[in-house]
Tab-separated table of C-alpha atoms in Angstrom:
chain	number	residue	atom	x	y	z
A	1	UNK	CA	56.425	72.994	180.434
A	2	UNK	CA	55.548	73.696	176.813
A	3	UNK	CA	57.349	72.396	174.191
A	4	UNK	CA	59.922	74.560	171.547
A	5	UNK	CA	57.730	73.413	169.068
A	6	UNK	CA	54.268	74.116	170.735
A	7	UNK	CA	55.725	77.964	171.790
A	8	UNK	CA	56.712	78.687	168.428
A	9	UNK	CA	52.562	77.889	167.593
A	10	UNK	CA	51.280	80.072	170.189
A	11	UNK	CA	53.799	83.138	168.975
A	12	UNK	CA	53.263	82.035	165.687
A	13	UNK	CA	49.625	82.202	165.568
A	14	UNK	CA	48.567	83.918	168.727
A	15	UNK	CA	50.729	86.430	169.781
A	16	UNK	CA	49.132	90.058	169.485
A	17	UNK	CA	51.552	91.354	167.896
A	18	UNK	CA	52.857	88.800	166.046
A	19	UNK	CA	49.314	88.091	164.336
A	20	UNK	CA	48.620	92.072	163.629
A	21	UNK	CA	52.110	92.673	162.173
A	22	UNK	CA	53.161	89.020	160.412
A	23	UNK	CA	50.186	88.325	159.285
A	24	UNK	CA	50.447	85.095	156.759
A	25	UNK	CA	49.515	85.751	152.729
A	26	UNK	CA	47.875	83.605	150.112
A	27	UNK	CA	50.113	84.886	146.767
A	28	UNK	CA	48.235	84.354	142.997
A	29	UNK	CA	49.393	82.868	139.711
A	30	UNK	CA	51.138	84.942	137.226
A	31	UNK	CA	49.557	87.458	134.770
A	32	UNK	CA	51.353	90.368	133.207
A	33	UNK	CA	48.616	93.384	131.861
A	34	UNK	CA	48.746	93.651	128.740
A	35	UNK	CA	49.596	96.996	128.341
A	36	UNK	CA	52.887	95.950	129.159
A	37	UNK	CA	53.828	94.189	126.122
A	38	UNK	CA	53.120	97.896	124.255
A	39	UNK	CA	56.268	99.335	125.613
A	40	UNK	CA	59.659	99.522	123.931
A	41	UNK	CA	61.315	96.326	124.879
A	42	UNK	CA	64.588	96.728	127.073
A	43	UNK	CA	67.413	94.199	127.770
A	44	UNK	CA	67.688	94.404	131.788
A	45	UNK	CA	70.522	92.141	133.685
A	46	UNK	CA	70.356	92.401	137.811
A	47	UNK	CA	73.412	91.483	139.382
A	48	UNK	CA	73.656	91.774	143.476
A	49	UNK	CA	76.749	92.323	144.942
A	50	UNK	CA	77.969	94.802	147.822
A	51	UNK	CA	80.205	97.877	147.575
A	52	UNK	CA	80.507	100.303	150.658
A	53	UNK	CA	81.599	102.964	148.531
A	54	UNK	CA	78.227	102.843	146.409
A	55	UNK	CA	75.869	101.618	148.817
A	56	UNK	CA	77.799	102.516	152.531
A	57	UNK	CA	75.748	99.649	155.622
A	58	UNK	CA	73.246	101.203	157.346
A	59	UNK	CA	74.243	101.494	160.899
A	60	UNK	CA	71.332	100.003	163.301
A	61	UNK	CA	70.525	100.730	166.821
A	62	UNK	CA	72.870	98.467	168.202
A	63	UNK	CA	75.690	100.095	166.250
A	64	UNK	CA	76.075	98.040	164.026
A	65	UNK	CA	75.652	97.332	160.215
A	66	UNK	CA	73.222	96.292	158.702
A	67	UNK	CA	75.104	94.368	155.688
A	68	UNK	CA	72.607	95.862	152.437
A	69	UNK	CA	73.008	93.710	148.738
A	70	UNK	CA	73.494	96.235	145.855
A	71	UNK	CA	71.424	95.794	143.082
A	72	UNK	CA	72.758	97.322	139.975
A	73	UNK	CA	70.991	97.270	136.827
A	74	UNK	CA	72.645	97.051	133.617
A	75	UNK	CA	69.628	98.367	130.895
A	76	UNK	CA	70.411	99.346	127.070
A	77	UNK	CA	67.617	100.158	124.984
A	78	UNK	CA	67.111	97.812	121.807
A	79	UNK	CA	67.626	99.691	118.943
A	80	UNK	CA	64.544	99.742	117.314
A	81	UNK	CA	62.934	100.667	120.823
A	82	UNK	CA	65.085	103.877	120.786
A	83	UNK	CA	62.906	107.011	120.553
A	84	UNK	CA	64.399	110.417	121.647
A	85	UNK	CA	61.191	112.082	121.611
A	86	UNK	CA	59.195	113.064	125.092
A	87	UNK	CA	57.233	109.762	126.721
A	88	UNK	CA	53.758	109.950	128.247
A	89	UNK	CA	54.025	111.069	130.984
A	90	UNK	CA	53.084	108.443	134.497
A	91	UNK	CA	49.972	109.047	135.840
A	92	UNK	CA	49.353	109.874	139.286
A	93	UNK	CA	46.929	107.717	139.622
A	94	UNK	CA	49.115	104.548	138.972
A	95	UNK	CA	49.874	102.698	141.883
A	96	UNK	CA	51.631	99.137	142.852
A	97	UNK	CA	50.670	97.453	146.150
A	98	UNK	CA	53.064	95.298	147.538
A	99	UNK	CA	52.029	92.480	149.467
A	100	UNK	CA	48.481	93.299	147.731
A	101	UNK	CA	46.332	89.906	149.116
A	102	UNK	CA	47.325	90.451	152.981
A	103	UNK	CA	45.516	91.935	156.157
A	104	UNK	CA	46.499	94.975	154.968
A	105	UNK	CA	47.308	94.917	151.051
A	106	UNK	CA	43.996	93.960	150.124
A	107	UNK	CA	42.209	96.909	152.448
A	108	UNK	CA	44.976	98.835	150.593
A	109	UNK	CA	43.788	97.865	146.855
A	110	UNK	CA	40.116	98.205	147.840
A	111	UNK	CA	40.457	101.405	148.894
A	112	UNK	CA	42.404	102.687	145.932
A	113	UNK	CA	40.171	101.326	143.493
A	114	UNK	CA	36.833	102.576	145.213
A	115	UNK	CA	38.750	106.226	145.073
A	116	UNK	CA	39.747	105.459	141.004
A	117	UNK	CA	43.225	104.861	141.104
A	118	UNK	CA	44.986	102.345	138.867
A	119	UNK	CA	45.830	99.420	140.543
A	120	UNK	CA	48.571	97.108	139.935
A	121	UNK	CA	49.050	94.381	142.718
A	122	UNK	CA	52.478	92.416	143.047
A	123	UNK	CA	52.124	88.931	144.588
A	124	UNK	CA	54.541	85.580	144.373
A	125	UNK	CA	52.557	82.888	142.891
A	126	UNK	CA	51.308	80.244	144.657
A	127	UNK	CA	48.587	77.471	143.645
A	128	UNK	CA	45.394	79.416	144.628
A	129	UNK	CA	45.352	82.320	142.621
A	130	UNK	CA	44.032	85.753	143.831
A	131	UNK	CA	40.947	86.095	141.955
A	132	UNK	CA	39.242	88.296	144.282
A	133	UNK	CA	41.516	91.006	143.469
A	134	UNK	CA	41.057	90.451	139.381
A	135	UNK	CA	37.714	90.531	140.779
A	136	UNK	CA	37.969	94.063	142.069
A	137	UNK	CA	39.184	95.295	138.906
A	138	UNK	CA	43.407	95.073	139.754
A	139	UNK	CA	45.993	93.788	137.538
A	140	UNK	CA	47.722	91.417	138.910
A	141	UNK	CA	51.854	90.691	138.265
A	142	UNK	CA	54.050	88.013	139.539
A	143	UNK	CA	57.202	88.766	141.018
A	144	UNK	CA	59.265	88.105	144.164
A	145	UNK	CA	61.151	90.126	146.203
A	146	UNK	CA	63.659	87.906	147.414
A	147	UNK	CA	64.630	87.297	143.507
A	148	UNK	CA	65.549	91.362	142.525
A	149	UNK	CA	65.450	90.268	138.506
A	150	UNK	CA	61.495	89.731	138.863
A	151	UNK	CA	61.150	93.350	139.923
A	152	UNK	CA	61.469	96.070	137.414
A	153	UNK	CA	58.637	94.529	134.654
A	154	UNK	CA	56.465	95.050	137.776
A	155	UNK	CA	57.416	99.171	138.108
A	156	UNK	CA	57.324	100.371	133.992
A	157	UNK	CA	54.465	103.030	134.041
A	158	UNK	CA	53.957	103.287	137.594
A	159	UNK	CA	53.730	106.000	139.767
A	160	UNK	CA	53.542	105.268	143.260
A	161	UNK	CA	55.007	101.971	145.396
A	162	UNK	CA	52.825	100.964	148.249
A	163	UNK	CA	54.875	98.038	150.387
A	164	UNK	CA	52.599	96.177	152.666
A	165	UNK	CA	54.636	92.898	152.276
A	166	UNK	CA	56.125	90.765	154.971
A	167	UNK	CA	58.055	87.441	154.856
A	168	UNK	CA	56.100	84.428	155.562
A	169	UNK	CA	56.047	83.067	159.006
A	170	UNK	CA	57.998	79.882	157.698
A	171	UNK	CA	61.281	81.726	156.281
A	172	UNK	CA	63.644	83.713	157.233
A	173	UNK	CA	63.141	87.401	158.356
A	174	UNK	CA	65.718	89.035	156.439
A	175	UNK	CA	64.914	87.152	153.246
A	176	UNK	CA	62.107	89.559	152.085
A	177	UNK	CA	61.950	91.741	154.807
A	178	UNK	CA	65.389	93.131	154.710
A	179	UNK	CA	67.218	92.017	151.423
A	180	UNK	CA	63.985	91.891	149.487
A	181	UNK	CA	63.207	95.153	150.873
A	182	UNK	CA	66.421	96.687	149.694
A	183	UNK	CA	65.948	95.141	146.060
A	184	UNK	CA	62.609	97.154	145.647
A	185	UNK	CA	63.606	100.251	147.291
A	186	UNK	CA	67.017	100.233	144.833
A	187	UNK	CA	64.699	99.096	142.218
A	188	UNK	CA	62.460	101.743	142.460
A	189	UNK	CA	64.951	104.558	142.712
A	190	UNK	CA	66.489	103.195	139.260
A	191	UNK	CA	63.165	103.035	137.489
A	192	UNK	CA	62.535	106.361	138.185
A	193	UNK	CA	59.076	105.870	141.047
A	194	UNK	CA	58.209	109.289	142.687
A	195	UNK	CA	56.787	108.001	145.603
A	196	UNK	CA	57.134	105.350	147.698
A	197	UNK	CA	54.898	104.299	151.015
A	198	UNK	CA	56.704	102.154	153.907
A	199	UNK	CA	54.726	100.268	156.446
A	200	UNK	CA	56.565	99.685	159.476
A	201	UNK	CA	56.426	99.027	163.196
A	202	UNK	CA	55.908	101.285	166.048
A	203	UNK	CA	58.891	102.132	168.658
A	204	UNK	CA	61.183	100.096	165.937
A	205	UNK	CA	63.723	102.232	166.654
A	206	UNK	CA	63.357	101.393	170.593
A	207	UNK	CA	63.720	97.132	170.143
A	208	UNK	CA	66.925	96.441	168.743
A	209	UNK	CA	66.682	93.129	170.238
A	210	UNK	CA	63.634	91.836	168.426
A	211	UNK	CA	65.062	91.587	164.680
A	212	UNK	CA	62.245	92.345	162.597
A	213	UNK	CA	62.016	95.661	164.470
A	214	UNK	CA	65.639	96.133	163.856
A	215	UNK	CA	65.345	95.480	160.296
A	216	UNK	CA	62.177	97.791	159.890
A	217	UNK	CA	64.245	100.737	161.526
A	218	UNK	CA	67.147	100.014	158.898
A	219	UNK	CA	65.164	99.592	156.015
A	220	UNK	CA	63.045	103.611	157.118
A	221	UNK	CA	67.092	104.350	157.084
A	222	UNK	CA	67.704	102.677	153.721
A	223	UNK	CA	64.680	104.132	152.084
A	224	UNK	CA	65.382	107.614	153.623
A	225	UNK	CA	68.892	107.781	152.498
A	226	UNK	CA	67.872	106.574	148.687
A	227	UNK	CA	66.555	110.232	147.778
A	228	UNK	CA	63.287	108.567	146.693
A	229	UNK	CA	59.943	110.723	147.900
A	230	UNK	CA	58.969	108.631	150.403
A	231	UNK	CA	56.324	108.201	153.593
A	232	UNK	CA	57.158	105.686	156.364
A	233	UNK	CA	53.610	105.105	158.391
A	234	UNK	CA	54.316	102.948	161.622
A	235	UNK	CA	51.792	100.991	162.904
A	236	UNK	CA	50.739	99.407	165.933
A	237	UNK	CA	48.373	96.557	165.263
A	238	UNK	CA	45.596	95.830	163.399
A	239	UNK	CA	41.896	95.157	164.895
A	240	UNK	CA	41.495	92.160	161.928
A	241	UNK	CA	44.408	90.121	163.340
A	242	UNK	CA	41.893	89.409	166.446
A	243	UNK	CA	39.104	87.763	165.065
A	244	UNK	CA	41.216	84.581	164.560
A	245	UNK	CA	42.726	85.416	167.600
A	246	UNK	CA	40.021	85.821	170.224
A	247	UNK	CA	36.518	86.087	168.254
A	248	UNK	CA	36.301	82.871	166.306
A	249	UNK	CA	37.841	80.394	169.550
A	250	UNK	CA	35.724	81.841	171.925
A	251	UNK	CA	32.565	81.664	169.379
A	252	UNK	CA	33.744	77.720	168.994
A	253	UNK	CA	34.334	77.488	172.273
A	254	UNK	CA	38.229	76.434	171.769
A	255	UNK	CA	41.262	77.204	173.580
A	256	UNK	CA	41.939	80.591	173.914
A	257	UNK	CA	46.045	81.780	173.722
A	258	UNK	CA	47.018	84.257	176.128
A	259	UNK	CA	50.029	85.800	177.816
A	260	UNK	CA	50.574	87.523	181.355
A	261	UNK	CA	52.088	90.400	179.906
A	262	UNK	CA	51.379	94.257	180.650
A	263	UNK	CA	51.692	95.427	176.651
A	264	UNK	CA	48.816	97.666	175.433
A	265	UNK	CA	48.632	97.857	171.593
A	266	UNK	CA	46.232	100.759	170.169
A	267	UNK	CA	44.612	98.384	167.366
A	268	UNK	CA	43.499	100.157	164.492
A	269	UNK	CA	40.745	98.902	161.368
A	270	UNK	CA	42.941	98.682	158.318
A	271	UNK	CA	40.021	99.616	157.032
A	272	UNK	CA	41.311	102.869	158.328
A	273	UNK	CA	44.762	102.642	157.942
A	274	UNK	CA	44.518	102.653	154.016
A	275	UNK	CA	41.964	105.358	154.247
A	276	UNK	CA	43.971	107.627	155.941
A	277	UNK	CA	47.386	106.505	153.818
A	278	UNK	CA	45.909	107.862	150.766
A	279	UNK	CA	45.709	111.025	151.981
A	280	UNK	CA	49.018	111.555	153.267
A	281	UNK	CA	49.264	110.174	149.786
A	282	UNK	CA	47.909	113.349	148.472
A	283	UNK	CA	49.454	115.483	150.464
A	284	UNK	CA	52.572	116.797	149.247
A	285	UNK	CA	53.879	118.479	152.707
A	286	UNK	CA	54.096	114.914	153.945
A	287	UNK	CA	56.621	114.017	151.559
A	288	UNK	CA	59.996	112.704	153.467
A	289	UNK	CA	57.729	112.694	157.269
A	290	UNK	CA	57.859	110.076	159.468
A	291	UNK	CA	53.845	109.302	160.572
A	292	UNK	CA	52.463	107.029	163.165
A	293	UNK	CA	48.777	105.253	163.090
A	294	UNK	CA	47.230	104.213	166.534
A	295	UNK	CA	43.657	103.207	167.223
A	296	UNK	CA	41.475	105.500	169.562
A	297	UNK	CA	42.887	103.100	172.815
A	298	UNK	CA	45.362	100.911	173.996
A	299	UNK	CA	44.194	97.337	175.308
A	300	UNK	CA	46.081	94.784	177.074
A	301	UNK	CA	45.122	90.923	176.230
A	302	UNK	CA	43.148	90.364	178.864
A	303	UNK	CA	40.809	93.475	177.852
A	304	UNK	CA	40.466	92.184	174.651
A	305	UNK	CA	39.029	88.682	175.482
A	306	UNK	CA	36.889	90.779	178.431
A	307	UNK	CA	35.827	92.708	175.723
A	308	UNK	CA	35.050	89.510	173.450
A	309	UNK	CA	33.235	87.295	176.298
A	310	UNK	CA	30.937	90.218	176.822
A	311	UNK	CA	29.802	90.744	172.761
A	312	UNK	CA	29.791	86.751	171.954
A	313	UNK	CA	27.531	86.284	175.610
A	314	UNK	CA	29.828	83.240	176.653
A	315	UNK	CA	33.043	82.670	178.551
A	316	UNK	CA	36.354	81.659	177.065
A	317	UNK	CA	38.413	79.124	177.358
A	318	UNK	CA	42.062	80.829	177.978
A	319	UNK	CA	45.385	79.458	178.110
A	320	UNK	CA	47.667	81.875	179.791
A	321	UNK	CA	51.267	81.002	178.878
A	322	UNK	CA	53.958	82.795	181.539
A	323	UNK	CA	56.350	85.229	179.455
A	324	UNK	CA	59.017	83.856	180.923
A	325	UNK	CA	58.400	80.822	179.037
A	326	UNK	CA	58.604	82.264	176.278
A	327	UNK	CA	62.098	84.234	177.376
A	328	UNK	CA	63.791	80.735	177.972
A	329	UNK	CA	62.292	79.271	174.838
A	330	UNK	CA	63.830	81.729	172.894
A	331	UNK	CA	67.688	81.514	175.159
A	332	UNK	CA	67.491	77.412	174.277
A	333	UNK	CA	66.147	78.160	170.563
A	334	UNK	CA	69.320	80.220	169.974
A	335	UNK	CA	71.886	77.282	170.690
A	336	UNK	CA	70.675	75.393	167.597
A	337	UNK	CA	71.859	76.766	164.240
A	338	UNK	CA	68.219	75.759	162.508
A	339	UNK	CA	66.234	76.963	165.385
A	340	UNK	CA	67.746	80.796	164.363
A	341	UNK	CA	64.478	81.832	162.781
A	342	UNK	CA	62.048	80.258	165.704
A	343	UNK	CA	64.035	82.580	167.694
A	344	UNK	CA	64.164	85.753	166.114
A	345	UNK	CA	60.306	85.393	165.865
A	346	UNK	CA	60.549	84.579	169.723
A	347	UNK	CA	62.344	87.800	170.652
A	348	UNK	CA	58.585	89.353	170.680
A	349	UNK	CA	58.815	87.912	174.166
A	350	UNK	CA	61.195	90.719	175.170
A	351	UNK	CA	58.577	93.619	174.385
A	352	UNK	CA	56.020	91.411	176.250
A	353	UNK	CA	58.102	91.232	179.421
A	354	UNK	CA	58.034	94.960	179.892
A	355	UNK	CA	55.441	97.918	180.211
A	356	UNK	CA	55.028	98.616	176.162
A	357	UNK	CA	52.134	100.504	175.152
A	358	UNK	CA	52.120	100.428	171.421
A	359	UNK	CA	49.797	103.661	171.334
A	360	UNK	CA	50.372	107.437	170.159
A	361	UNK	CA	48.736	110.436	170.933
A	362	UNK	CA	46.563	111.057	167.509
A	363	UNK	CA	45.374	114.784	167.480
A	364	UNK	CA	48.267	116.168	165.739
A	365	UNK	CA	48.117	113.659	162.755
A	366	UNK	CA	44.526	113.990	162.809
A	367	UNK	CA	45.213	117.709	162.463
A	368	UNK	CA	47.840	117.192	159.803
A	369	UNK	CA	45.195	114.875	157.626
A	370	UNK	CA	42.510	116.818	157.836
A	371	UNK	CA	41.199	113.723	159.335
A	372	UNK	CA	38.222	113.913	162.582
A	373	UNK	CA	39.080	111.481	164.877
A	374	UNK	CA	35.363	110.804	165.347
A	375	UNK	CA	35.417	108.969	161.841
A	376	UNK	CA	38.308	106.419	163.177
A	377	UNK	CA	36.469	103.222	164.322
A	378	UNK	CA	37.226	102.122	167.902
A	379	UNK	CA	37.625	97.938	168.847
A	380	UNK	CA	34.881	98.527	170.289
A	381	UNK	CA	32.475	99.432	167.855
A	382	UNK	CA	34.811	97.275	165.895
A	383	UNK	CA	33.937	93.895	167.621
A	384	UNK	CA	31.084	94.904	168.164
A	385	UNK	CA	29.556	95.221	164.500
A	386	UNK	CA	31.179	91.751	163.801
A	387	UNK	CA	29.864	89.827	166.685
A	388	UNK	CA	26.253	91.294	166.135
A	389	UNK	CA	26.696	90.064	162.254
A	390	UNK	CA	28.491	86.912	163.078
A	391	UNK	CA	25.561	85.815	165.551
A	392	UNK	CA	22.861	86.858	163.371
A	393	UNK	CA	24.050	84.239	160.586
A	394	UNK	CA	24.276	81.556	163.282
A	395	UNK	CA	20.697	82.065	164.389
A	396	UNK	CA	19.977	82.402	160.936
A	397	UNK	CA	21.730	79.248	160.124
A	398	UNK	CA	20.206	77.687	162.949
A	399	UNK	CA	16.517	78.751	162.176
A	400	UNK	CA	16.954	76.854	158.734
A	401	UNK	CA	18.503	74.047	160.098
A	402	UNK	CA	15.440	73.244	162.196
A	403	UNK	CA	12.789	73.817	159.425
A	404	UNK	CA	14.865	71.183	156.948
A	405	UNK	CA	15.154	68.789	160.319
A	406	UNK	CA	11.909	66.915	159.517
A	407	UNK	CA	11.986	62.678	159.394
A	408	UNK	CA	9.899	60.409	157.906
């Protein structure tokens, strides 16, 4: 039987879910824009504490509360920053993306630059900086959710908050998904953002017993009970999270990670997912509604690598790895204090074991957009386009190969 440590890889990194919805982030160095330093400086001091009377828990699911940090900001103009006459106004137009350099952030930013919006990406820094999105034309800011003090420089003169963050795969849940969540949303509402966009996870509200869906269903609570003009979009998975997944082993002909479970996920491009945000974006009778995103069809696993072997022409190698495994990894992974987080991440295992289809009917949405569902790209197509590209640079690759192959 597999190891602790070799299930926690094959969640980790292969799980269908797990890889469209926790997708791992590369984070850039820091670089304030420069317009920033133009503003009337402020003396800001972020304190967290808790008081039920200000901030009452959120009650989950399960019934039971979900403990939320307040953060209270103490700000006092400087006095030679004081000026009592009427600001410029925010434009529209300016927008912060959250989690700006993942699977989705980055289709995100693309999108709202190629439709001219102001872009200001928030990312923790890390060694490799994120050029490309400099590159695009975005500003990019340091900050980090799970440290609330780094957060308001990173809202003056913004509009719009677009969260597409999620905690990396090697801490703990909460830590930016929950408690950094409810430092931005508490952040926003005291710097005065009209809008904020939440990304969360299909059927949360049906999976108390997988944590990150838990906390994604208190934190739509939290951001619905803040008073801030707000659209939660719930998502089912994304059709990017499978070329690592399926595409790219079976191309290399390596081991590909599968489960025996009956879950159907409606994968959608996030290509169209950020298309289709920006207009509910626009659209002020949206404001405060609740909106789900499916793809065109729901596959299970095993239709997915079908659908792979076909396009690629070869067969793959699969792994199948019983969900019951996975169940009792998780039971022995909860008796060890530091084996908390492997887990929560684990629980997945529990929507596996059952008949989940992560799918929605799409016409009314559609309808509500203004949106043809003709214009919504199907895994099919999908794959396909990347499979006929990806095997025209091999052959290309292999054509110049053999005319440089000459020896003397």
């Amino acid at each position: 039987m597999a190891s602790s440590s070799s299930i926690y890889t094959i969640i980790q990194f292969h799980s269908p879910i797990f890889n469209s919805l926790m997708a791992s982030t590369l984070y850039a160095q820091l670089a304030y824009p420069t317009n920033l330093t133009s503003l009337p400086s402020r003396n800001l001091s972020w304190r967290t504490m808790f008081d039920s009377t200000l901030n009452p828990p959120i009650t989950s699911t399960k019934g039971k509360h979900c403990s939320v940090p307040k953060v209270v900001c103490n700000a006092q103009s400087a006095p030679a920053a004081v000026n009592l006459a009427p600001g410029t106004p925010v434009r529209p137009t300016s927008i912060l993306v959250v989690g700006a350099t993942g699977t989705l952030g980055r289709q995100v930013v693309r999108r709202a630059l190629d439709e001219g919006y102001d872009v200001r990406c928030l990312v923790r820094p890390r060694p490799a900086p994120a050029d490309f999105l400099r590159d695009w034309g975005a500003t990019v800011v340091n900050a980090d959710l799970s440290k609330p003090e780094t957060i308001p420089a990173t809202l003056v003169g913004v509009h719009t908050v677009i969260d597409c963050a999620t905690g990396r795969p090697e801490e703990p849940i909460k830590t930016v998904d929950w408690e950094g969540k409810v430092a931005l949303i508490q952040c926003a509402k005291a710097m005065g953002i009209q809008k904020f966009i939440f990304f969360s996870i299909h059927n949360c509200d049906k999976h108390p017993e997988v944590p990150l869906m838990e906390i994604k269903h208190c934190t739509e609570k939290f951001l619905r009970d803040s008073g801030l003009n707000h659209v939660v979009i719930r998502l089912c998975g994304f059709m990017q999270g499978l070329i690592g997944q399926y595409a790219v082993p079976i191309l290399e002909e390596k081991s590909v990670w599968g489960t025996d479970a009956p879950t159907r996920i409606a994968y959608m491009d996030t290509q169209d997912i950020a298309r289709l945000t920006f207009i509910a974006l626009r659209n002020e009778n949206i404001n405060g509604k609740l909106l789900t995103f499916a793809g065109p069809r729901a596959w299970t696993t095993q239709e997915v690598i079908t659908l792979c072997e076909r396009l690629a022409g070869q067969d793959a190698n699969v792994t199948t790895v019983p969900v019951s495994v996975l169940r009792f990894t998780r039971q022995l992974t909860r008796l060890f204090e530091w084996t908390n987080d492997v887990a929560d991440r684990l629980a997945f295992s529990e929507v596996l074991t059952s008949d989940t289809v992560f799918s929605v009917p799409m016409a009314e949405t559609y309808n509500l957009l203004g949106v043809d569902a003709k214009d919504v790209s199907s895994l099919e197509k999908y794959l396909q386009d990347y499979f006929t590209n990806i095997l025209k640079k091999l052959k290309d690759l292999k054509a110049q190969s053999k005319q440089t192959d000459i020896f003397f």
